[in-house]
């Protein structure tokens, strides 16, 4: 690691690898649904965000996480801000868990990860359900003279 600190360019690229992985995974839209596995979904950006926020990586900025959520919404076709809200809530929950933990334990980390992901997916489902269940009749709002 000291060799990377002496070489400025390589160290900068090495320190930005987590954000690069996040943007590649958001642009890729990798999902196990294409493999026809029933009842199994895999959201790789959630895992990346949880892990890199838990490890407190230096260049893993929340603004870049928010922007990656906007990019994810445009790639998938969701309303803008839904994925960004999910990503930021994961960052907040993981940051809170990192600050209250005295001794790290991988088993507790996994249980907390499952709890946070379940909570975030429930919130995501509720917001999308409310958003798409609203019936908008555009002809009602058009005023013809």
GROMACS .gro file of C-alpha atoms in nm:
model
  145
    1UNK     CA    1   0.000   0.000   0.000
    2UNK     CA    2   0.290   0.238   0.062
    3UNK     CA    3   0.399   0.196  -0.298
    4UNK     CA    4   0.058   0.314  -0.414
    5UNK     CA    5   0.081   0.623  -0.191
    6UNK     CA    6   0.415   0.717  -0.346
    7UNK     CA    7   0.271   0.693  -0.697
    8UNK     CA    8   0.001   0.957  -0.713
    9UNK     CA    9  -0.187   0.857  -1.029
   10UNK     CA   10  -0.223   0.489  -0.944
   11UNK     CA   11  -0.328   0.566  -0.588
   12UNK     CA   12  -0.601   0.800  -0.710
   13UNK     CA   13  -0.736   0.536  -0.948
   14UNK     CA   14  -0.717   0.274  -0.673
   15UNK     CA   15  -0.909   0.497  -0.432
   16UNK     CA   16  -1.189   0.561  -0.686
   17UNK     CA   17  -1.248   0.191  -0.766
   18UNK     CA   18  -1.556   0.156  -0.534
   19UNK     CA   19  -1.739   0.441  -0.709
   20UNK     CA   20  -1.638   0.307  -1.051
   21UNK     CA   21  -1.778  -0.036  -0.954
   22UNK     CA   22  -2.100   0.126  -0.837
   23UNK     CA   23  -2.150   0.319  -1.160
   24UNK     CA   24  -2.072   0.011  -1.371
   25UNK     CA   25  -2.318  -0.200  -1.173
   26UNK     CA   26  -2.586   0.069  -1.205
   27UNK     CA   27  -2.536   0.102  -1.579
   28UNK     CA   28  -2.526  -0.276  -1.628
   29UNK     CA   29  -2.868  -0.352  -1.472
   30UNK     CA   30  -2.750  -0.698  -1.366
   31UNK     CA   31  -3.035  -0.911  -1.240
   32UNK     CA   32  -3.098  -1.281  -1.190
   33UNK     CA   33  -3.448  -1.247  -1.331
   34UNK     CA   34  -3.305  -1.316  -1.677
   35UNK     CA   35  -3.195  -1.661  -1.561
   36UNK     CA   36  -3.559  -1.757  -1.488
   37UNK     CA   37  -3.494  -1.829  -1.122
   38UNK     CA   38  -3.822  -1.799  -0.936
   39UNK     CA   39  -3.846  -1.592  -0.619
   40UNK     CA   40  -3.485  -1.479  -0.634
   41UNK     CA   41  -3.374  -1.126  -0.698
   42UNK     CA   42  -3.025  -0.989  -0.670
   43UNK     CA   43  -2.954  -0.618  -0.634
   44UNK     CA   44  -2.578  -0.576  -0.658
   45UNK     CA   45  -2.571  -0.196  -0.600
   46UNK     CA   46  -2.737  -0.248  -0.260
   47UNK     CA   47  -2.457  -0.483  -0.159
   48UNK     CA   48  -2.188  -0.247  -0.285
   49UNK     CA   49  -2.335   0.053  -0.108
   50UNK     CA   50  -2.379  -0.136   0.218
   51UNK     CA   51  -2.026  -0.278   0.212
   52UNK     CA   52  -1.842   0.039   0.115
   53UNK     CA   53  -2.041   0.253   0.357
   54UNK     CA   54  -1.977   0.004   0.636
   55UNK     CA   55  -1.603   0.008   0.564
   56UNK     CA   56  -1.605   0.392   0.548
   57UNK     CA   57  -1.418   0.421   0.219
   58UNK     CA   58  -1.267   0.767   0.171
   59UNK     CA   59  -1.394   0.857  -0.178
   60UNK     CA   60  -1.733   0.690  -0.141
   61UNK     CA   61  -1.931   1.013  -0.131
   62UNK     CA   62  -2.308   1.018  -0.072
   63UNK     CA   63  -2.360   1.270  -0.352
   64UNK     CA   64  -2.208   1.025  -0.600
   65UNK     CA   65  -2.433   0.753  -0.458
   66UNK     CA   66  -2.733   0.981  -0.514
   67UNK     CA   67  -2.623   1.049  -0.874
   68UNK     CA   68  -2.580   0.676  -0.935
   69UNK     CA   69  -2.939   0.630  -0.815
   70UNK     CA   70  -3.057   0.885  -1.072
   71UNK     CA   71  -2.865   0.700  -1.342
   72UNK     CA   72  -3.020   0.372  -1.225
   73UNK     CA   73  -3.368   0.525  -1.254
   74UNK     CA   74  -3.305   0.638  -1.610
   75UNK     CA   75  -3.162   0.300  -1.713
   76UNK     CA   76  -3.441   0.093  -1.559
   77UNK     CA   77  -3.724   0.336  -1.635
   78UNK     CA   78  -3.842   0.413  -1.284
   79UNK     CA   79  -3.957   0.758  -1.170
   80UNK     CA   80  -3.657   0.976  -1.093
   81UNK     CA   81  -3.547   0.966  -0.733
   82UNK     CA   82  -3.679   0.626  -0.626
   83UNK     CA   83  -3.344   0.449  -0.642
   84UNK     CA   84  -3.164   0.754  -0.507
   85UNK     CA   85  -3.391   0.752  -0.204
   86UNK     CA   86  -3.323   0.381  -0.153
   87UNK     CA   87  -2.947   0.423  -0.188
   88UNK     CA   88  -2.931   0.718   0.051
   89UNK     CA   89  -3.144   0.535   0.309
   90UNK     CA   90  -2.903   0.241   0.289
   91UNK     CA   91  -2.611   0.481   0.339
   92UNK     CA   92  -2.779   0.641   0.642
   93UNK     CA   93  -2.869   0.308   0.804
   94UNK     CA   94  -2.522   0.165   0.747
   95UNK     CA   95  -2.351   0.477   0.873
   96UNK     CA   96  -2.563   0.461   1.188
   97UNK     CA   97  -2.476   0.093   1.234
   98UNK     CA   98  -2.105   0.166   1.185
   99UNK     CA   99  -2.110   0.437   1.453
  100UNK     CA  100  -2.296   0.236   1.719
  101UNK     CA  101  -2.090  -0.082   1.674
  102UNK     CA  102  -1.816  -0.132   1.929
  103UNK     CA  103  -1.685  -0.465   1.809
  104UNK     CA  104  -1.750  -0.563   1.446
  105UNK     CA  105  -1.912  -0.901   1.404
  106UNK     CA  106  -1.978  -1.045   1.055
  107UNK     CA  107  -2.289  -1.231   1.171
  108UNK     CA  108  -2.446  -0.914   1.313
  109UNK     CA  109  -2.348  -0.729   0.996
  110UNK     CA  110  -2.529  -0.984   0.783
  111UNK     CA  111  -2.844  -0.974   0.996
  112UNK     CA  112  -2.843  -0.597   0.989
  113UNK     CA  113  -2.789  -0.607   0.612
  114UNK     CA  114  -3.089  -0.836   0.566
  115UNK     CA  115  -3.301  -0.614   0.790
  116UNK     CA  116  -3.201  -0.294   0.606
  117UNK     CA  117  -3.252  -0.445   0.262
  118UNK     CA  118  -3.595  -0.578   0.362
  119UNK     CA  119  -3.693  -0.240   0.501
  120UNK     CA  120  -3.565  -0.049   0.196
  121UNK     CA  121  -3.738  -0.286  -0.047
  122UNK     CA  122  -4.063  -0.249   0.148
  123UNK     CA  123  -4.039   0.130   0.133
  124UNK     CA  124  -3.950   0.111  -0.234
  125UNK     CA  125  -4.251  -0.111  -0.306
  126UNK     CA  126  -4.485   0.116  -0.111
  127UNK     CA  127  -4.369   0.431  -0.290
  128UNK     CA  128  -4.393   0.267  -0.632
  129UNK     CA  129  -4.736   0.124  -0.551
  130UNK     CA  130  -4.865   0.465  -0.446
  131UNK     CA  131  -4.705   0.631  -0.747
  132UNK     CA  132  -4.844   0.393  -1.008
  133UNK     CA  133  -5.185   0.344  -0.848
  134UNK     CA  134  -5.275   0.711  -0.890
  135UNK     CA  135  -5.509   0.750  -1.187
  136UNK     CA  136  -5.439   1.070  -1.376
  137UNK     CA  137  -5.700   1.180  -1.626
  138UNK     CA  138  -5.534   1.450  -1.834
  139UNK     CA  139  -5.852   1.543  -2.017
  140UNK     CA  140  -6.004   1.658  -1.689
  141UNK     CA  141  -5.733   1.925  -1.657
  142UNK     CA  142  -5.754   2.057  -2.014
  143UNK     CA  143  -5.955   2.374  -2.040
  144UNK     CA  144  -6.120   2.432  -2.373
  145UNK     CA  145  -6.282   2.765  -2.441
   0.00000   0.00000   0.00000
